Tab-separated table of C-alpha atoms and ligand atoms in Angstrom:
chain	number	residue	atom	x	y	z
A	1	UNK	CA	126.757	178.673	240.363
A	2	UNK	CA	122.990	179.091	239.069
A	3	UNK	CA	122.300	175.955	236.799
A	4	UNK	CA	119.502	178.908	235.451
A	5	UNK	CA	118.737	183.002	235.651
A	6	UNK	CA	115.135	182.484	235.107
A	7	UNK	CA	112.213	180.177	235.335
A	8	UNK	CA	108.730	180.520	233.906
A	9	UNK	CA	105.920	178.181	234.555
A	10	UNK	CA	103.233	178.975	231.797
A	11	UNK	CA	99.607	177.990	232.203
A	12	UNK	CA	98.340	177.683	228.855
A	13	UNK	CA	100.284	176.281	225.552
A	14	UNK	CA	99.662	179.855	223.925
A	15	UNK	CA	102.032	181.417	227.460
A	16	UNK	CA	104.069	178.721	226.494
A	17	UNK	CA	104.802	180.016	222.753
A	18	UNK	CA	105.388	183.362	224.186
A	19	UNK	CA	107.922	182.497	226.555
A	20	UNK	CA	109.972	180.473	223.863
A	21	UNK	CA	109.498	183.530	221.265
A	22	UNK	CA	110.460	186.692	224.163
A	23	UNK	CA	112.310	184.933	227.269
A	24	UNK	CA	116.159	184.829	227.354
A	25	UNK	CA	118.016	182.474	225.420
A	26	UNK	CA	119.104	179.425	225.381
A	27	UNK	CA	116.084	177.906	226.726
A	28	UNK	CA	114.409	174.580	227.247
A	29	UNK	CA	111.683	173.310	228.397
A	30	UNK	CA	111.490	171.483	231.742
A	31	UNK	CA	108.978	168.618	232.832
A	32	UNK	CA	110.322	165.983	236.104
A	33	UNK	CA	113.468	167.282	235.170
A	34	UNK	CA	114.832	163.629	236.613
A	35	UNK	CA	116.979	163.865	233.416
A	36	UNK	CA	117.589	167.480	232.387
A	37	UNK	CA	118.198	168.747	236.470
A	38	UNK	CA	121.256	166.079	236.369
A	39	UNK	CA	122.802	166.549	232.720
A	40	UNK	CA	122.584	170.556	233.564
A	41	UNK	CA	124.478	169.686	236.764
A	42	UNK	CA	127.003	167.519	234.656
A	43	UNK	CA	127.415	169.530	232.272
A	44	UNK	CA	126.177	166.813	229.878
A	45	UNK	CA	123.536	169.614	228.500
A	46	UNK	CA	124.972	173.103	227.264
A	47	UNK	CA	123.708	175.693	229.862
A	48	UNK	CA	120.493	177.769	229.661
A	49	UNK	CA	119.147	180.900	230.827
A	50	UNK	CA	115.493	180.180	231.003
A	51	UNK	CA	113.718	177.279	232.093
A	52	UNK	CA	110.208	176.967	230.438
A	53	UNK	CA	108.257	174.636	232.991
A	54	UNK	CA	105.409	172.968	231.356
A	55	UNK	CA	103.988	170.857	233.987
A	56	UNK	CA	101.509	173.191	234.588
A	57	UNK	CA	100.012	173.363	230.795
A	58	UNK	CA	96.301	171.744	231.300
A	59	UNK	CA	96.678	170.548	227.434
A	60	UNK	CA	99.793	169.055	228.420
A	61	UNK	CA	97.974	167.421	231.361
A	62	UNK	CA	95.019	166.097	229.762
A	63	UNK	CA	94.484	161.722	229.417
A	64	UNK	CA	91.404	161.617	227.815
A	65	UNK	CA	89.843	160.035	224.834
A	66	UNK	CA	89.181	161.998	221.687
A	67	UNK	CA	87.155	160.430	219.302
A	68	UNK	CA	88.908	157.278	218.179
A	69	UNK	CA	91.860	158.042	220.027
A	70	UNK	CA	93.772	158.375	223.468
A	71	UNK	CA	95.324	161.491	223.789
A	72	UNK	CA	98.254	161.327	227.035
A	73	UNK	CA	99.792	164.697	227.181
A	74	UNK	CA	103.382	164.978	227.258
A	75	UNK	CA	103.443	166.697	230.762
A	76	UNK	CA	101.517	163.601	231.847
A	77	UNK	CA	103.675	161.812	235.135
A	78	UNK	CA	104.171	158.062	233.946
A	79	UNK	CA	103.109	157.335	237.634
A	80	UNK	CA	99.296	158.835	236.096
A	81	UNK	CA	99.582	156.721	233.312
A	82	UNK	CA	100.155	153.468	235.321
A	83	UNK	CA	97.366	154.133	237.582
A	84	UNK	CA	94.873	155.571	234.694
A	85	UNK	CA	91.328	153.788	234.165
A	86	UNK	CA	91.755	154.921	229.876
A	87	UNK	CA	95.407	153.920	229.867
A	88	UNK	CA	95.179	150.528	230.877
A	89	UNK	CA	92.710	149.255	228.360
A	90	UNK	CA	93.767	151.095	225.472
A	91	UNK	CA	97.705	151.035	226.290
A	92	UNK	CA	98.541	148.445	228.098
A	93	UNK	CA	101.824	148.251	226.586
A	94	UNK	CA	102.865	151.737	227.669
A	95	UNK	CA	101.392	151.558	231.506
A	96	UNK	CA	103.510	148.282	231.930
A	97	UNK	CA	106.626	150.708	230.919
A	98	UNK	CA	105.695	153.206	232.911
A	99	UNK	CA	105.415	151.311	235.843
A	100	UNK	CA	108.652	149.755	235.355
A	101	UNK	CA	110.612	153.272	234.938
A	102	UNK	CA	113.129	153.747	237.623
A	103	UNK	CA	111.230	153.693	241.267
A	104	UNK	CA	108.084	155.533	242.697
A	105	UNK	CA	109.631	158.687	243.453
A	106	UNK	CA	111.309	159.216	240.175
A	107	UNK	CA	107.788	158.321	238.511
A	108	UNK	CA	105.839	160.750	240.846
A	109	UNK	CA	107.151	163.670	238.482
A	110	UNK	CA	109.397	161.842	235.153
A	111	UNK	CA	107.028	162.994	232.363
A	112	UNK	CA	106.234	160.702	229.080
A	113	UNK	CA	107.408	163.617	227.391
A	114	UNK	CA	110.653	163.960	229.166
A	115	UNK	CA	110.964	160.442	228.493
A	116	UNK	CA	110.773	160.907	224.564
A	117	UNK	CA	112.467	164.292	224.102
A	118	UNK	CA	115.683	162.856	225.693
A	119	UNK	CA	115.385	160.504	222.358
A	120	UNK	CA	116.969	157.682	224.284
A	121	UNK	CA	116.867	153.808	222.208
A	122	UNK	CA	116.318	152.068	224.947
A	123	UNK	CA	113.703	154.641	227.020
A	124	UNK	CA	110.912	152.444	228.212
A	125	UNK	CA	108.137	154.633	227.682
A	126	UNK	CA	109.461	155.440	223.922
A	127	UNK	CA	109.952	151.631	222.963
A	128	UNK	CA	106.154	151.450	224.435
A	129	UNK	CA	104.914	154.004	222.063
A	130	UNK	CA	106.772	152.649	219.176
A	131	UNK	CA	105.130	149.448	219.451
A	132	UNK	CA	101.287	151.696	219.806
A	133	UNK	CA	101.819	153.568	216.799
A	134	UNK	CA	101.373	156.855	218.711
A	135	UNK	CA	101.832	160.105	216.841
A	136	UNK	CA	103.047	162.747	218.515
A	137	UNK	CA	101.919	166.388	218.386
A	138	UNK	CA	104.030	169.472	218.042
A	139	UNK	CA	103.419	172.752	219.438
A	140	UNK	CA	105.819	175.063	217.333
A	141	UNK	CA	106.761	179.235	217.377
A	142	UNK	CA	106.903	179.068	213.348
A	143	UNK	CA	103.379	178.091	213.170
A	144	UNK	CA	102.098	180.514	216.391
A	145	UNK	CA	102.820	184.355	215.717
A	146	UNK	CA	104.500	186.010	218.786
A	147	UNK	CA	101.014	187.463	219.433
A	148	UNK	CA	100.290	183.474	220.280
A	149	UNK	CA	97.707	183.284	217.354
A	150	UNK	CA	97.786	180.319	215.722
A	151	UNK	CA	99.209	180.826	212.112
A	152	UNK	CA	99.288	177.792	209.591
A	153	UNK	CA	98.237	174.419	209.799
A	154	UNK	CA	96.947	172.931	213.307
A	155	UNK	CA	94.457	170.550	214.832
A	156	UNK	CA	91.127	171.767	216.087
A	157	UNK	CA	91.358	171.982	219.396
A	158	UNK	CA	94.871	173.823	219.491
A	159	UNK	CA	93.401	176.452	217.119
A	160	UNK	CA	91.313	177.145	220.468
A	161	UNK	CA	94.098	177.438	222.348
A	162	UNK	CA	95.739	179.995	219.750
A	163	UNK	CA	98.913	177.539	219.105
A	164	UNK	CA	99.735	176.796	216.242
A	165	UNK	CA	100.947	172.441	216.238
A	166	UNK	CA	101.540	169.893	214.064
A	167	UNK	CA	101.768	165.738	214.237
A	168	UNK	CA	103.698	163.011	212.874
A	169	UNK	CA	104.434	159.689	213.524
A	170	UNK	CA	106.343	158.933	216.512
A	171	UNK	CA	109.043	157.084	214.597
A	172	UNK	CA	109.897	160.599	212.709
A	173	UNK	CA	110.476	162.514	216.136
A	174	UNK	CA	114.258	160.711	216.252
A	175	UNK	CA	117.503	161.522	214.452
A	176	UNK	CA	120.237	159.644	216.465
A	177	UNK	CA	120.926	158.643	220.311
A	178	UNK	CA	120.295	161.835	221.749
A	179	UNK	CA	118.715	163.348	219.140
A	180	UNK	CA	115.227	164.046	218.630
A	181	UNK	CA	114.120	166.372	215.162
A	182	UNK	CA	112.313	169.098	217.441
A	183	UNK	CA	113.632	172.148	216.665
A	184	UNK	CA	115.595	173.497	220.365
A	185	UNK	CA	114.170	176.370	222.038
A	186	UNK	CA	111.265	176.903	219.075
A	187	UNK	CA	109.001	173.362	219.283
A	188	UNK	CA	107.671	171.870	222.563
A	189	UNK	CA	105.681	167.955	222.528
A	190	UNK	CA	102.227	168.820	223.726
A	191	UNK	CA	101.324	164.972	223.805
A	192	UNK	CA	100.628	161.038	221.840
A	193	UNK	CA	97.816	159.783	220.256
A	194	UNK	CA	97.376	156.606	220.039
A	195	UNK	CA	94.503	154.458	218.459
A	196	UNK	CA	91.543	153.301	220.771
A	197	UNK	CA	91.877	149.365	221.031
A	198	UNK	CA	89.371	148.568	218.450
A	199	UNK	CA	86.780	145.330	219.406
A	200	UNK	CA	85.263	142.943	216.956
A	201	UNK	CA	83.782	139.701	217.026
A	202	UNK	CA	86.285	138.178	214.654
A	203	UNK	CA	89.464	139.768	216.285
A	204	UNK	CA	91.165	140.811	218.827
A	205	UNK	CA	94.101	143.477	220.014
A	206	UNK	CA	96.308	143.752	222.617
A	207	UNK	CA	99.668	144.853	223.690
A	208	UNK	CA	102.458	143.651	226.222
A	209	UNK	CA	105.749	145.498	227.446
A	210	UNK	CA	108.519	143.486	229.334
A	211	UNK	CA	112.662	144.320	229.956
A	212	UNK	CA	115.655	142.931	231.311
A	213	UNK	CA	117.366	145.054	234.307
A	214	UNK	CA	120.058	144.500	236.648
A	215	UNK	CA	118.251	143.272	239.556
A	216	UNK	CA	119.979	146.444	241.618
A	217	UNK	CA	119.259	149.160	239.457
A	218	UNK	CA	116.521	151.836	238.673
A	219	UNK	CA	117.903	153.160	235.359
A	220	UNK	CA	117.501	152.229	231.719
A	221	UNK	CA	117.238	148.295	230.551
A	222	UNK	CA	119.715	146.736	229.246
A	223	UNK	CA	117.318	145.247	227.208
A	224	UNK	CA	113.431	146.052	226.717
A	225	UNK	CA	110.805	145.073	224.293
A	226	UNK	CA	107.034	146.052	223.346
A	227	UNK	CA	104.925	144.109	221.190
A	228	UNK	CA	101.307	145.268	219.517
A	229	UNK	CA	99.365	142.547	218.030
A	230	UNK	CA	96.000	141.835	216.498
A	231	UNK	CA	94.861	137.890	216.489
A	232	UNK	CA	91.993	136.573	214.397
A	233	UNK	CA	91.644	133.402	216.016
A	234	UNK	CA	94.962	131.488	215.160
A	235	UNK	CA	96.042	133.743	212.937
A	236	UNK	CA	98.668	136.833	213.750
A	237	UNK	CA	96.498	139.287	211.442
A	238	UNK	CA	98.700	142.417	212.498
A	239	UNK	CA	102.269	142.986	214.528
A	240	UNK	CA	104.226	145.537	215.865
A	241	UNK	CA	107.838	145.101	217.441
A	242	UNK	CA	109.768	147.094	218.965
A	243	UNK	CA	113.042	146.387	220.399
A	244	UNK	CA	115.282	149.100	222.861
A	245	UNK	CA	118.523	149.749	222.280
A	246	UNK	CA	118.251	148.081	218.726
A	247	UNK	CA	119.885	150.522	217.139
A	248	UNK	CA	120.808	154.339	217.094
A	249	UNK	CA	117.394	155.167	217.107
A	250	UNK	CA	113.838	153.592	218.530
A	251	UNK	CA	114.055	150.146	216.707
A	252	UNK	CA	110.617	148.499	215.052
A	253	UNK	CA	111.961	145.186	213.827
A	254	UNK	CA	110.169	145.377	210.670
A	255	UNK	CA	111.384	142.652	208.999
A	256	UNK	CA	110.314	140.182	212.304
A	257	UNK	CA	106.907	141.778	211.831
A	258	UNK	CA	106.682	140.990	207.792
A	259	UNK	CA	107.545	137.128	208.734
A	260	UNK	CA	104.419	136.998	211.632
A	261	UNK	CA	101.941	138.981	209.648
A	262	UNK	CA	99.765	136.584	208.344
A	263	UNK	CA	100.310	133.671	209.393
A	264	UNK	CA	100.141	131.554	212.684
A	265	UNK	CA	102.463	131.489	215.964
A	266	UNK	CA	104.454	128.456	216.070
A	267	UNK	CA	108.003	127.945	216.683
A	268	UNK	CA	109.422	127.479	213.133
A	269	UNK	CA	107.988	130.844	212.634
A	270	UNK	CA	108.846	132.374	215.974
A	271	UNK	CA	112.633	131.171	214.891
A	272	UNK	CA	112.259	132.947	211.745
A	273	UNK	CA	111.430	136.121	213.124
A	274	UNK	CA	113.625	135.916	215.947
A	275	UNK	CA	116.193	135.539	212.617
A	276	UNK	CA	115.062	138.538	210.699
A	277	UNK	CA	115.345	140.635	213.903
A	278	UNK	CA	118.795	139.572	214.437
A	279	UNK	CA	119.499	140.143	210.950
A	280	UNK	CA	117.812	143.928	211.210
A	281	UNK	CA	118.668	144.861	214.652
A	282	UNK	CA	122.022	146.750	215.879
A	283	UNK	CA	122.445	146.120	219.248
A	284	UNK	CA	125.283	148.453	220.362
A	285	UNK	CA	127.524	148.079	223.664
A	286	UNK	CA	126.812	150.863	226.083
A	287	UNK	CA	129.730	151.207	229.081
A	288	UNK	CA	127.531	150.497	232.225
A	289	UNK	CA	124.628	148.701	231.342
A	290	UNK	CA	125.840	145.458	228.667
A	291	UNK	CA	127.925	144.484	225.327
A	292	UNK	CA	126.308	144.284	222.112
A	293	UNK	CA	126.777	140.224	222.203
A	294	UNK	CA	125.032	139.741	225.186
A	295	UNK	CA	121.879	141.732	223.814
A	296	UNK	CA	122.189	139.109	221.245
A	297	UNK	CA	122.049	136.716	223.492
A	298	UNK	CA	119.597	137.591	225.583
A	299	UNK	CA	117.002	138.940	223.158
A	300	UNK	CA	115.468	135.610	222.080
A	301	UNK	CA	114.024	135.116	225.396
A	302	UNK	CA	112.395	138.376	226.030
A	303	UNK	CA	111.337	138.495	222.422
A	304	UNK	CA	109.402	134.998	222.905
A	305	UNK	CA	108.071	135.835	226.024
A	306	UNK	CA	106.368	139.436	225.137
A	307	UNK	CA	104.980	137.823	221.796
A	308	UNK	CA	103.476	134.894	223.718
A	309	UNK	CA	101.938	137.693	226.376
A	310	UNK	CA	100.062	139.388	223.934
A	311	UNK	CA	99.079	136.439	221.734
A	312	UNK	CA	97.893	134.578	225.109
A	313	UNK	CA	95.783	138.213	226.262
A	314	UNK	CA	94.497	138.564	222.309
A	315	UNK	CA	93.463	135.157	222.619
B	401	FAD	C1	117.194	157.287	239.121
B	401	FAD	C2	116.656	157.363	237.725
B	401	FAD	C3	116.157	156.206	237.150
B	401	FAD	C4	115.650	156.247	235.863
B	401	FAD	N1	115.138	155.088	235.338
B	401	FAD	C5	114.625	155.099	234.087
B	401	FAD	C6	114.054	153.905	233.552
B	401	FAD	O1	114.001	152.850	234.188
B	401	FAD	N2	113.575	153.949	232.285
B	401	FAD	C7	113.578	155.091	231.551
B	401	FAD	O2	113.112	155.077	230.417
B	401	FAD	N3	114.097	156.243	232.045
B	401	FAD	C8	114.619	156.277	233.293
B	401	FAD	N4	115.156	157.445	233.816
B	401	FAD	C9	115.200	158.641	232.994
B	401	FAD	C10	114.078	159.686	233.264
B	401	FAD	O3	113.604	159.652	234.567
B	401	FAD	C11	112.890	159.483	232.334
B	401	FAD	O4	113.329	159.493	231.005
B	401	FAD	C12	111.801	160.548	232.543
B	401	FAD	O5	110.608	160.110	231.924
B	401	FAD	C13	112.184	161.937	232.004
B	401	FAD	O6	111.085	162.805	232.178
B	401	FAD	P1	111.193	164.216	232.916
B	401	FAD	O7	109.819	164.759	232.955
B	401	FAD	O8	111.892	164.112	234.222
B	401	FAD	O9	112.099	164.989	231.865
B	401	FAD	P2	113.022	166.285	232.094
B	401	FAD	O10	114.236	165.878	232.851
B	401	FAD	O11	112.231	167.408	232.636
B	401	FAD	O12	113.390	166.611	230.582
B	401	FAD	C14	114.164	165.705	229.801
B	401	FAD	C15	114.457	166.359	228.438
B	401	FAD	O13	113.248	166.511	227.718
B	401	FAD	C16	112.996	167.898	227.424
B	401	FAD	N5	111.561	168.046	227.571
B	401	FAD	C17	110.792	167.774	228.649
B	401	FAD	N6	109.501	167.930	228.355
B	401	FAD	C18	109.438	168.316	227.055
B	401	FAD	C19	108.367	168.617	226.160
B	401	FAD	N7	107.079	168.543	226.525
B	401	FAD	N8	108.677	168.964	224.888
B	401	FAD	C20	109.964	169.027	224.487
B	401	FAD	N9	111.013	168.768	225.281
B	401	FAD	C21	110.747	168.391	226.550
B	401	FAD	C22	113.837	168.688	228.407
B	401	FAD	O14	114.186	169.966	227.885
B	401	FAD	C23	115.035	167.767	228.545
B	401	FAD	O15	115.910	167.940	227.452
B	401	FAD	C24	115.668	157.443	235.112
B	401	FAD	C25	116.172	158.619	235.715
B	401	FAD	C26	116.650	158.575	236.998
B	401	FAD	C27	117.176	159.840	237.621
């Protein structure tokens, strides 16, 4: 049996709209397809007609800086990203991710987006973002007229490319395990922004990305955490956290971050945060990879040793 009855590979983001407004339906959009080839196969995705390809989108395939910010397009092979001159200073948090996704052959063609739109808690590309305060940009049919013109409010440059998108932060893109808020077969991820590291004489920013895995496998952690953090000499002037699976949903431990803003590293601190995440986290059990308790167990180690990575590289 035909997993699909037709397959379009658009060119442009404004072939892209067209082929979501006029081709068959259901639809969906197709990057690696490491994930989406295997749940059509077991039947873990609802079957489509049409598969929009969008690994040939140049907008989609762009990693370049735009004014103050990094722009990785969603069709962007994590395997890119690892290897990328831009990437590593400015996110150094996501190419350590990216490198650690599954093994070289699966990052040849897995796509950041892919990685995001399968909305995942624990995907280690995702949890890397989190922690960068990307945004994410949305190309969507409600905002591009059939005719591909763009229609309502969009950014500059895909007003040139007669789409019509949107952004918001990456924390909005996720409903539920699973579950991401774009709109099926009408809104595609054209990429991330994510703020160029800034440098100062009085402080400084870095990132770090680390996870726990069976030693055997090449799948998701069973544990993985990204931190973002800006140091003015001893002081931990800015945080971000983010913790995968910590909950039903990308997790920023929030509360972990309100404790370290502020104030200086030292361990009566470090065991106050580690208490507020425990306290805000939900680590679930998931069948093959390890019980809620043991992410409990196992957190404060990976938690201590990603915050004292970045504070030693902001340093
Ligand atoms: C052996 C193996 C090991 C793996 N190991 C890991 C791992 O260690 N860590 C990890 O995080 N993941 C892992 N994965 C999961 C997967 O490879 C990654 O999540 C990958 O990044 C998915 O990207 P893709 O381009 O292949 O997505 P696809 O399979 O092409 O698509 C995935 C989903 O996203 C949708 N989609 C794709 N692109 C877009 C877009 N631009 N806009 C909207 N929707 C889109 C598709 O419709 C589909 O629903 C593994 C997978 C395999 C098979």
């Amino acid at each position: 049996m035909n997993l699909w009855q037709n397959y379009v590979r658009p060119k442009t983001l404004s072939e892209a709209m067209d082929a979501f407004a006029h081709a068959p339906r259901p639809l969906a959009p197709i990057a690696g397809g490491t994930d989406l080839l295997l749940d059509l196969e077991q039947g873990r995705h609802s079957p489509v007609q049409t598969l929009i390809d969008v690994t040939s989108i140049a907008e989609m395939t762009a990693l370049e800086v735009r004014g103050d910010e990094l722009f990785i397009g969603a069709s962007v092979p994590v395997n890119r990203i690892v290897l990328d001159p831009l990437a590593v200073p400015h996110a150094q948090a996501l190419t350590e991710a990216c490198n650690l996704i599954a093994g070289p052959q699966v990052r040849n063609v897995a796509t950041l987006g892919g990685n995001v739109a399968h909305a995942l808690p624990a995907a280690d590309g995702t949890i890397a973002l989190l922690a960068l305060d990307a945004q994410a940009e949305i190309a969507s049919l409600a905002l591009s007229g059939a005719d591909g013109q763009a229609q309502a409010v969009e950014t500059e440059r895909s007003r040139r490319a007669g789409v019509g998108t949107y952004r918001i932060p990456f924390k909005d893109l996720f409903l539920g395990p699973g579950k991401s808020s774009l709109k099926q077969g009408e809104e595609l991820l054209v990429g991330f922004y994510i703020q160029t590291l800034k440098v100062s004489k009085t402080f400084r920013v870095s990132s770090c990305f680390k996870r726990i895995m069976r030693p055997q496998g090449v799948a998701l952690p069973i544990l993985n955490c990204a931190v973002w953090i800006e140091r003015e000499k001893d002081v931990v002037k800015d945080i971000r956290i983010a913790v995968g699976p910590g909950g039903g949903t990308p997790f920023r431990a929030a509360q972990a971050e309100d404790t370290l803003r502020g104030g200086p590293l030292n361990d009566a601190i470090f065991d106050s945060a580690l208490e507020a995440l425990l306290t805000q986290a939900q680590f679930r059990t998931s069948a093959r990879r390890a019980s809620a308790d043991y992410r409990r167990h196992i957190v404060t180690g990976l938690f201590k040793d990603v915050i004292e990575s970045a504070w030693g590289r902001a340093g």
